Amino acid sequence: MIERTLSIVKPDAVAKHGIGKVLARIEEGGLEVVAGRFLRITRAEAEGFYGVHRERPFFNDLCTFMTSGPVFVSVLEGENAIARYREILGATDPAKAAPGTVRALFATDIEKNAAHGSDAPETARIEIGFFFPGCELV
Ligand code: ADP
Ligand code: MG
C-alpha cells in the first residue's frame, strides 16, 4: 500500500550536517520526499507533537532537545512508507539499532537519536497535519 509518513531530522543530526545523509538513505530506500520544511520547533509545538509521552520521565528533556536547534521536517511517500522508514531509522536506542541504519550511524543516545518517523497510519496522518496543515491525504 502506498503510504505517507512524517520524518524529522532532529537538532543533533542537523548540527552534524546530517540532513543530506538522511535524505540520501530515504531516497536510496525507495521513498520519495513529497514535502519539506526547515524550521525551529517552539516549546508548545514540541509538547504538542510529543503529547503521548507527556507522562514519561524523559518528556521535559525531550522537548528541550527538540527545540535546541533547527530541524528538517518532511513528508515521505512510498510502498509501506511508515514501516519502511522506521527500518531505515533503526531502533529508538542507537545501541540497539541495526548496523547501517540512520540511528546507528548518526544518533548520540536514546534521546538525541537523529530522526523521527511516524509509527502508524493514524499517527502519520496527525503528524503530517501538525507540520503541513494544508497537506491532505488522498
Ligand atoms: P520512536 O521515536 O522510535 O518512535 P518513542 O516514540 O518511544 O520512539 O519516543 C519518542 C522519542 O523520545 C524518541 O525518538 C527519543 O528521542 C525519545 N526517547 C524515547 N525513549 C527515551 C528514553 N528512555 N530516554 C530519553 N529519551 C527517550
Ligand atoms: Mg514514536
Short mmCIF file of N, CA and C and ligand atoms in Angstrom, two decimals:
data_model
loop_
_atom_site.label_atom_id
_atom_site.label_comp_id
_atom_site.label_asym_id
_atom_site.label_seq_id
_atom_site.Cartn_x
_atom_site.Cartn_y
_atom_site.Cartn_z
N MET A 1 0.84 -1.19 0.00
CA MET A 1 0.00 0.00 0.00
C MET A 1 0.88 1.25 0.00
N ILE A 2 0.53 2.22 -0.82
CA ILE A 2 1.27 3.49 -0.83
C ILE A 2 0.84 4.29 0.39
N GLU A 3 1.82 4.67 1.20
CA GLU A 3 1.55 5.44 2.42
C GLU A 3 2.38 6.72 2.44
N ARG A 4 2.01 7.60 3.37
CA ARG A 4 2.84 8.76 3.69
C ARG A 4 3.22 8.69 5.15
N THR A 5 4.41 9.22 5.46
CA THR A 5 4.87 9.25 6.85
C THR A 5 5.59 10.56 7.09
N LEU A 6 5.67 10.97 8.36
CA LEU A 6 6.37 12.20 8.71
C LEU A 6 7.78 11.88 9.19
N SER A 7 8.75 12.57 8.63
CA SER A 7 10.15 12.48 9.05
C SER A 7 10.57 13.79 9.69
N ILE A 8 11.32 13.69 10.79
CA ILE A 8 12.00 14.88 11.34
C ILE A 8 13.48 14.53 11.48
N VAL A 9 14.34 15.27 10.79
CA VAL A 9 15.77 15.20 11.09
C VAL A 9 15.96 16.12 12.30
N LYS A 10 16.31 15.50 13.43
CA LYS A 10 16.30 16.19 14.73
C LYS A 10 17.52 17.12 14.87
N PRO A 11 17.49 18.03 15.89
CA PRO A 11 18.56 19.03 16.02
C PRO A 11 19.97 18.45 16.07
N ASP A 12 20.15 17.27 16.68
CA ASP A 12 21.50 16.70 16.76
C ASP A 12 22.03 16.35 15.38
N ALA A 13 21.19 15.75 14.55
CA ALA A 13 21.63 15.34 13.21
C ALA A 13 21.79 16.55 12.28
N VAL A 14 20.92 17.57 12.45
CA VAL A 14 21.10 18.79 11.66
C VAL A 14 22.44 19.43 12.01
N ALA A 15 22.77 19.49 13.31
CA ALA A 15 24.03 20.10 13.75
C ALA A 15 25.24 19.35 13.21
N LYS A 16 25.08 18.04 13.01
CA LYS A 16 26.19 17.23 12.46
C LYS A 16 26.19 17.23 10.93
N HIS A 17 25.41 18.12 10.32
CA HIS A 17 25.31 18.20 8.85
C HIS A 17 24.80 16.88 8.27
N GLY A 18 23.77 16.34 8.96
CA GLY A 18 23.24 15.04 8.55
C GLY A 18 22.00 15.07 7.68
N ILE A 19 21.48 16.28 7.36
CA ILE A 19 20.22 16.32 6.59
C ILE A 19 20.37 15.56 5.28
N GLY A 20 21.42 15.89 4.54
CA GLY A 20 21.62 15.26 3.23
C GLY A 20 21.83 13.76 3.34
N LYS A 21 22.54 13.35 4.39
CA LYS A 21 22.81 11.91 4.56
C LYS A 21 21.52 11.14 4.87
N VAL A 22 20.65 11.75 5.70
CA VAL A 22 19.37 11.09 5.98
C VAL A 22 18.52 11.06 4.71
N LEU A 23 18.47 12.18 4.00
CA LEU A 23 17.67 12.22 2.76
C LEU A 23 18.20 11.20 1.75
N ALA A 24 19.51 11.03 1.68
CA ALA A 24 20.08 10.04 0.75
C ALA A 24 19.59 8.65 1.10
N ARG A 25 19.54 8.32 2.40
CA ARG A 25 19.06 6.98 2.79
C ARG A 25 17.57 6.82 2.50
N ILE A 26 16.82 7.89 2.67
CA ILE A 26 15.39 7.87 2.33
C ILE A 26 15.23 7.56 0.85
N GLU A 27 15.95 8.28 0.03
CA GLU A 27 15.79 8.14 -1.43
C GLU A 27 16.36 6.81 -1.92
N GLU A 28 17.49 6.41 -1.36
CA GLU A 28 18.06 5.10 -1.74
C GLU A 28 17.16 3.97 -1.25
N GLY A 29 16.40 4.22 -0.19
CA GLY A 29 15.48 3.22 0.36
C GLY A 29 14.15 3.14 -0.39
N GLY A 30 14.02 3.89 -1.46
CA GLY A 30 12.84 3.77 -2.31
C GLY A 30 11.69 4.68 -1.90
N LEU A 31 11.94 5.61 -0.97
CA LEU A 31 10.89 6.55 -0.57
C LEU A 31 11.13 7.89 -1.25
N GLU A 32 10.02 8.61 -1.43
CA GLU A 32 10.08 9.89 -2.12
C GLU A 32 9.77 11.01 -1.12
N VAL A 33 10.53 12.09 -1.17
CA VAL A 33 10.24 13.28 -0.36
C VAL A 33 9.21 14.09 -1.12
N VAL A 34 8.01 14.27 -0.53
CA VAL A 34 6.94 14.98 -1.24
C VAL A 34 6.61 16.34 -0.62
N ALA A 35 7.22 16.66 0.54
CA ALA A 35 7.08 17.99 1.14
C ALA A 35 8.22 18.17 2.12
N GLY A 36 8.67 19.41 2.34
CA GLY A 36 9.76 19.64 3.28
C GLY A 36 9.76 21.05 3.83
N ARG A 37 10.18 21.18 5.11
CA ARG A 37 10.32 22.48 5.77
C ARG A 37 11.52 22.44 6.70
N PHE A 38 12.28 23.54 6.72
CA PHE A 38 13.37 23.71 7.68
C PHE A 38 12.89 24.72 8.70
N LEU A 39 12.83 24.36 9.97
CA LEU A 39 12.26 25.27 10.97
C LEU A 39 12.81 24.97 12.35
N ARG A 40 12.57 25.90 13.25
CA ARG A 40 12.87 25.66 14.67
C ARG A 40 11.54 25.44 15.38
N ILE A 41 11.40 24.30 16.02
CA ILE A 41 10.16 23.93 16.72
C ILE A 41 10.05 24.75 18.00
N THR A 42 8.85 25.28 18.28
CA THR A 42 8.64 26.01 19.54
C THR A 42 8.40 25.00 20.67
N ARG A 43 8.51 25.48 21.89
CA ARG A 43 8.25 24.63 23.06
C ARG A 43 6.82 24.06 22.99
N ALA A 44 5.86 24.93 22.67
CA ALA A 44 4.46 24.49 22.62
C ALA A 44 4.28 23.42 21.53
N GLU A 45 4.94 23.60 20.40
CA GLU A 45 4.85 22.60 19.32
C GLU A 45 5.47 21.27 19.76
N ALA A 46 6.63 21.33 20.42
CA ALA A 46 7.29 20.09 20.87
C ALA A 46 6.39 19.35 21.86
N GLU A 47 5.79 20.11 22.79
CA GLU A 47 4.93 19.48 23.80
C GLU A 47 3.68 18.89 23.16
N GLY A 48 3.17 19.54 22.12
CA GLY A 48 2.00 19.03 21.42
C GLY A 48 2.35 17.81 20.59
N PHE A 49 3.45 17.90 19.86
CA PHE A 49 3.86 16.80 18.99
C PHE A 49 4.12 15.53 19.78
N TYR A 50 4.79 15.67 20.92
CA TYR A 50 5.13 14.51 21.75
C TYR A 50 4.14 14.33 22.91
N GLY A 51 2.92 14.83 22.75
CA GLY A 51 1.91 14.78 23.81
C GLY A 51 1.66 13.39 24.37
N VAL A 52 1.77 12.35 23.52
CA VAL A 52 1.53 10.98 24.02
C VAL A 52 2.57 10.58 25.06
N HIS A 53 3.72 11.28 25.07
CA HIS A 53 4.79 10.94 26.02
C HIS A 53 4.80 11.86 27.24
N ARG A 54 3.74 12.66 27.41
CA ARG A 54 3.70 13.69 28.45
C ARG A 54 4.01 13.15 29.85
N GLU A 55 3.59 11.93 30.15
CA GLU A 55 3.79 11.37 31.49
C GLU A 55 5.13 10.66 31.65
N ARG A 56 5.90 10.56 30.56
CA ARG A 56 7.18 9.84 30.65
C ARG A 56 8.23 10.71 31.34
N PRO A 57 9.17 10.06 32.05
CA PRO A 57 10.19 10.84 32.77
C PRO A 57 11.09 11.66 31.83
N PHE A 58 11.19 11.24 30.58
CA PHE A 58 12.09 11.95 29.66
C PHE A 58 11.41 13.08 28.89
N PHE A 59 10.11 13.32 29.15
CA PHE A 59 9.33 14.26 28.32
C PHE A 59 9.93 15.68 28.31
N ASN A 60 10.26 16.20 29.49
CA ASN A 60 10.75 17.57 29.56
C ASN A 60 12.08 17.74 28.83
N ASP A 61 13.00 16.81 29.07
CA ASP A 61 14.30 16.85 28.38
C ASP A 61 14.13 16.68 26.88
N LEU A 62 13.21 15.81 26.48
CA LEU A 62 12.96 15.58 25.05
C LEU A 62 12.50 16.88 24.38
N CYS A 63 11.58 17.60 25.04
CA CYS A 63 11.08 18.86 24.45
C CYS A 63 12.19 19.91 24.41
N THR A 64 13.04 19.94 25.42
CA THR A 64 14.18 20.87 25.42
C THR A 64 15.12 20.54 24.26
N PHE A 65 15.40 19.26 24.07
CA PHE A 65 16.26 18.84 22.96
C PHE A 65 15.65 19.20 21.61
N MET A 66 14.37 18.94 21.45
CA MET A 66 13.73 19.15 20.13
C MET A 66 13.64 20.63 19.75
N THR A 67 13.77 21.53 20.77
CA THR A 67 13.74 22.97 20.50
C THR A 67 15.14 23.57 20.53
N SER A 68 16.18 22.74 20.65
CA SER A 68 17.55 23.25 20.85
C SER A 68 18.21 23.74 19.57
N GLY A 69 17.59 23.49 18.44
CA GLY A 69 18.16 23.93 17.17
C GLY A 69 17.19 23.60 16.06
N PRO A 70 17.51 24.01 14.83
CA PRO A 70 16.59 23.77 13.73
C PRO A 70 16.45 22.29 13.39
N VAL A 71 15.33 21.96 12.77
CA VAL A 71 15.04 20.60 12.32
C VAL A 71 14.62 20.65 10.85
N PHE A 72 14.73 19.50 10.18
CA PHE A 72 14.20 19.40 8.82
C PHE A 72 13.05 18.40 8.84
N VAL A 73 11.85 18.92 8.62
CA VAL A 73 10.63 18.10 8.67
C VAL A 73 10.21 17.81 7.24
N SER A 74 9.89 16.55 6.96
CA SER A 74 9.45 16.23 5.60
C SER A 74 8.37 15.15 5.61
N VAL A 75 7.66 15.08 4.50
CA VAL A 75 6.67 14.04 4.28
C VAL A 75 7.25 13.08 3.25
N LEU A 76 7.24 11.79 3.60
CA LEU A 76 7.77 10.76 2.71
C LEU A 76 6.63 9.93 2.18
N GLU A 77 6.77 9.48 0.95
CA GLU A 77 5.71 8.68 0.33
C GLU A 77 6.32 7.46 -0.34
N GLY A 78 5.61 6.34 -0.26
CA GLY A 78 6.05 5.14 -0.95
C GLY A 78 5.34 3.91 -0.43
N GLU A 79 5.67 2.77 -1.02
CA GLU A 79 5.10 1.49 -0.62
C GLU A 79 5.47 1.22 0.85
N ASN A 80 4.48 0.98 1.69
CA ASN A 80 4.73 0.72 3.12
C ASN A 80 5.67 1.74 3.76
N ALA A 81 5.46 3.01 3.44
CA ALA A 81 6.41 4.06 3.84
C ALA A 81 6.63 4.13 5.35
N ILE A 82 5.59 3.84 6.13
CA ILE A 82 5.70 4.00 7.59
C ILE A 82 6.70 2.98 8.16
N ALA A 83 6.48 1.71 7.86
CA ALA A 83 7.38 0.67 8.36
C ALA A 83 8.74 0.75 7.68
N ARG A 84 8.72 1.07 6.39
CA ARG A 84 9.97 1.15 5.63
C ARG A 84 10.89 2.22 6.23
N TYR A 85 10.32 3.39 6.56
CA TYR A 85 11.16 4.46 7.10
C TYR A 85 11.67 4.09 8.49
N ARG A 86 10.83 3.42 9.29
CA ARG A 86 11.31 3.01 10.62
C ARG A 86 12.42 1.97 10.51
N GLU A 87 12.40 1.15 9.45
CA GLU A 87 13.54 0.24 9.19
C GLU A 87 14.79 1.03 8.86
N ILE A 88 14.63 2.06 8.03
CA ILE A 88 15.77 2.90 7.64
C ILE A 88 16.35 3.60 8.87
N LEU A 89 15.46 4.00 9.81
CA LEU A 89 15.91 4.69 11.03
C LEU A 89 16.61 3.75 11.99
N GLY A 90 16.10 2.53 12.15
CA GLY A 90 16.62 1.63 13.17
C GLY A 90 15.94 1.87 14.51
N ALA A 91 16.31 1.07 15.51
CA ALA A 91 15.66 1.11 16.82
C ALA A 91 15.83 2.48 17.49
N THR A 92 14.87 2.82 18.37
CA THR A 92 14.88 4.10 19.10
C THR A 92 16.22 4.31 19.80
N ASP A 93 16.72 3.27 20.45
CA ASP A 93 18.01 3.32 21.14
C ASP A 93 19.11 2.96 20.15
N PRO A 94 19.99 3.90 19.83
CA PRO A 94 21.01 3.62 18.80
C PRO A 94 21.91 2.43 19.16
N ALA A 95 22.02 2.13 20.46
CA ALA A 95 22.83 0.97 20.86
C ALA A 95 22.19 -0.33 20.37
N LYS A 96 20.87 -0.28 20.09
CA LYS A 96 20.15 -1.47 19.63
C LYS A 96 19.81 -1.38 18.14
N ALA A 97 20.18 -0.28 17.49
CA ALA A 97 19.83 -0.09 16.08
C ALA A 97 20.73 -0.93 15.18
N ALA A 98 20.13 -1.53 14.15
CA ALA A 98 20.89 -2.40 13.23
C ALA A 98 21.99 -1.60 12.54
N PRO A 99 23.11 -2.26 12.24
CA PRO A 99 24.21 -1.58 11.55
C PRO A 99 23.73 -0.95 10.23
N GLY A 100 24.22 0.23 9.94
CA GLY A 100 23.87 0.90 8.69
C GLY A 100 22.62 1.73 8.76
N THR A 101 21.83 1.62 9.84
CA THR A 101 20.62 2.44 9.95
C THR A 101 21.01 3.88 10.34
N VAL A 102 20.07 4.81 10.11
CA VAL A 102 20.31 6.23 10.42
C VAL A 102 20.71 6.40 11.88
N ARG A 103 19.98 5.73 12.78
CA ARG A 103 20.27 5.94 14.20
C ARG A 103 21.60 5.28 14.59
N ALA A 104 21.92 4.13 14.02
CA ALA A 104 23.22 3.51 14.31
C ALA A 104 24.35 4.43 13.86
N LEU A 105 24.13 5.11 12.74
CA LEU A 105 25.20 5.93 12.16
C LEU A 105 25.30 7.32 12.80
N PHE A 106 24.14 7.95 13.09
CA PHE A 106 24.16 9.37 13.42
C PHE A 106 23.68 9.72 14.82
N ALA A 107 23.01 8.80 15.54
CA ALA A 107 22.46 9.16 16.84
C ALA A 107 23.56 9.26 17.89
N THR A 108 23.28 10.07 18.92
CA THR A 108 24.19 10.23 20.05
C THR A 108 23.80 9.28 21.18
N ASP A 109 22.48 9.25 21.49
CA ASP A 109 21.97 8.39 22.55
C ASP A 109 20.47 8.18 22.33
N ILE A 110 19.78 7.55 23.29
CA ILE A 110 18.37 7.21 23.08
C ILE A 110 17.49 8.45 22.92
N GLU A 111 17.91 9.59 23.51
CA GLU A 111 17.15 10.84 23.32
C GLU A 111 17.56 11.53 22.03
N LYS A 112 18.84 11.78 21.88
CA LYS A 112 19.35 12.50 20.69
C LYS A 112 19.60 11.47 19.60
N ASN A 113 18.48 10.96 19.06
CA ASN A 113 18.58 9.80 18.17
C ASN A 113 18.33 10.13 16.69
N ALA A 114 18.73 11.33 16.32
CA ALA A 114 18.93 11.73 14.91
C ALA A 114 17.67 12.01 14.09
N ALA A 115 16.65 11.17 14.21
CA ALA A 115 15.49 11.37 13.33
C ALA A 115 14.25 10.71 13.91
N HIS A 116 13.11 11.24 13.46
CA HIS A 116 11.79 10.72 13.85
C HIS A 116 11.09 10.16 12.63
N GLY A 117 10.34 9.06 12.83
CA GLY A 117 9.42 8.57 11.81
C GLY A 117 8.12 8.16 12.47
N SER A 118 6.99 8.48 11.84
CA SER A 118 5.69 8.11 12.39
C SER A 118 5.61 6.59 12.59
N ASP A 119 4.74 6.16 13.53
CA ASP A 119 4.71 4.72 13.86
C ASP A 119 3.47 3.98 13.37
N ALA A 120 2.48 4.68 12.81
CA ALA A 120 1.25 4.01 12.35
C ALA A 120 0.49 4.98 11.44
N PRO A 121 -0.45 4.46 10.63
CA PRO A 121 -1.18 5.34 9.70
C PRO A 121 -1.89 6.51 10.39
N GLU A 122 -2.52 6.25 11.52
CA GLU A 122 -3.27 7.32 12.18
C GLU A 122 -2.32 8.38 12.75
N THR A 123 -1.21 7.95 13.36
CA THR A 123 -0.25 8.94 13.87
C THR A 123 0.43 9.68 12.72
N ALA A 124 0.68 9.00 11.62
CA ALA A 124 1.28 9.67 10.44
C ALA A 124 0.35 10.78 9.96
N ARG A 125 -0.94 10.48 9.88
CA ARG A 125 -1.91 11.47 9.41
C ARG A 125 -1.93 12.71 10.34
N ILE A 126 -1.93 12.44 11.65
CA ILE A 126 -1.94 13.54 12.63
C ILE A 126 -0.64 14.34 12.55
N GLU A 127 0.49 13.62 12.49
CA GLU A 127 1.80 14.30 12.50
C GLU A 127 2.03 15.10 11.22
N ILE A 128 1.59 14.58 10.08
CA ILE A 128 1.71 15.33 8.82
C ILE A 128 0.88 16.60 8.92
N GLY A 129 -0.34 16.49 9.45
CA GLY A 129 -1.21 17.65 9.61
C GLY A 129 -0.65 18.69 10.57
N PHE A 130 0.16 18.23 11.52
CA PHE A 130 0.77 19.11 12.51
C PHE A 130 1.73 20.10 11.84
N PHE A 131 2.53 19.62 10.90
CA PHE A 131 3.53 20.48 10.26
C PHE A 131 3.14 20.93 8.85
N PHE A 132 2.21 20.22 8.23
CA PHE A 132 1.78 20.55 6.86
C PHE A 132 0.25 20.58 6.84
N PRO A 133 -0.32 21.62 7.47
CA PRO A 133 -1.77 21.62 7.66
C PRO A 133 -2.57 21.63 6.35
N GLY A 134 -1.94 22.06 5.27
CA GLY A 134 -2.69 22.08 4.01
C GLY A 134 -2.58 20.80 3.21
N CYS A 135 -1.87 19.79 3.77
CA CYS A 135 -1.47 18.62 3.00
C CYS A 135 -2.48 17.48 3.22
N GLU A 136 -3.46 17.38 2.36
CA GLU A 136 -4.50 16.35 2.51
C GLU A 136 -4.00 15.00 2.02
N LEU A 137 -4.33 13.94 2.77
CA LEU A 137 -4.03 12.59 2.31
C LEU A 137 -5.13 12.13 1.38
N VAL A 138 -4.75 11.54 0.27
CA VAL A 138 -5.77 11.04 -0.65
C VAL A 138 -5.73 9.51 -0.67
P1 ADP B 1 10.44 6.45 18.35
O1 ADP B 1 10.95 7.85 18.04
O2 ADP B 1 11.41 5.39 17.92
O3 ADP B 1 9.03 6.22 17.86
P2 ADP B 1 9.30 6.78 21.02
O4 ADP B 1 8.04 7.22 20.34
O5 ADP B 1 9.21 5.70 22.04
O6 ADP B 1 10.41 6.34 19.96
O7 ADP B 1 9.97 8.03 21.73
C1 ADP B 1 9.94 9.31 21.13
C2 ADP B 1 11.30 9.96 21.31
O8 ADP B 1 11.54 10.18 22.70
C3 ADP B 1 12.48 9.09 20.85
O9 ADP B 1 12.73 9.15 19.46
C4 ADP B 1 13.62 9.70 21.67
O10 ADP B 1 14.07 10.93 21.10
C5 ADP B 1 12.92 10.00 22.99
N1 ADP B 1 13.04 8.88 23.93
C6 ADP B 1 12.41 7.68 23.86
N2 ADP B 1 12.75 6.89 24.91
C7 ADP B 1 13.60 7.63 25.67
C8 ADP B 1 14.31 7.38 26.89
N3 ADP B 1 14.20 6.23 27.56
N4 ADP B 1 15.12 8.38 27.36
C9 ADP B 1 15.24 9.56 26.72
N5 ADP B 1 14.60 9.86 25.56
C10 ADP B 1 13.79 8.90 25.04
MG MG B 2 7.30 7.20 18.39
#
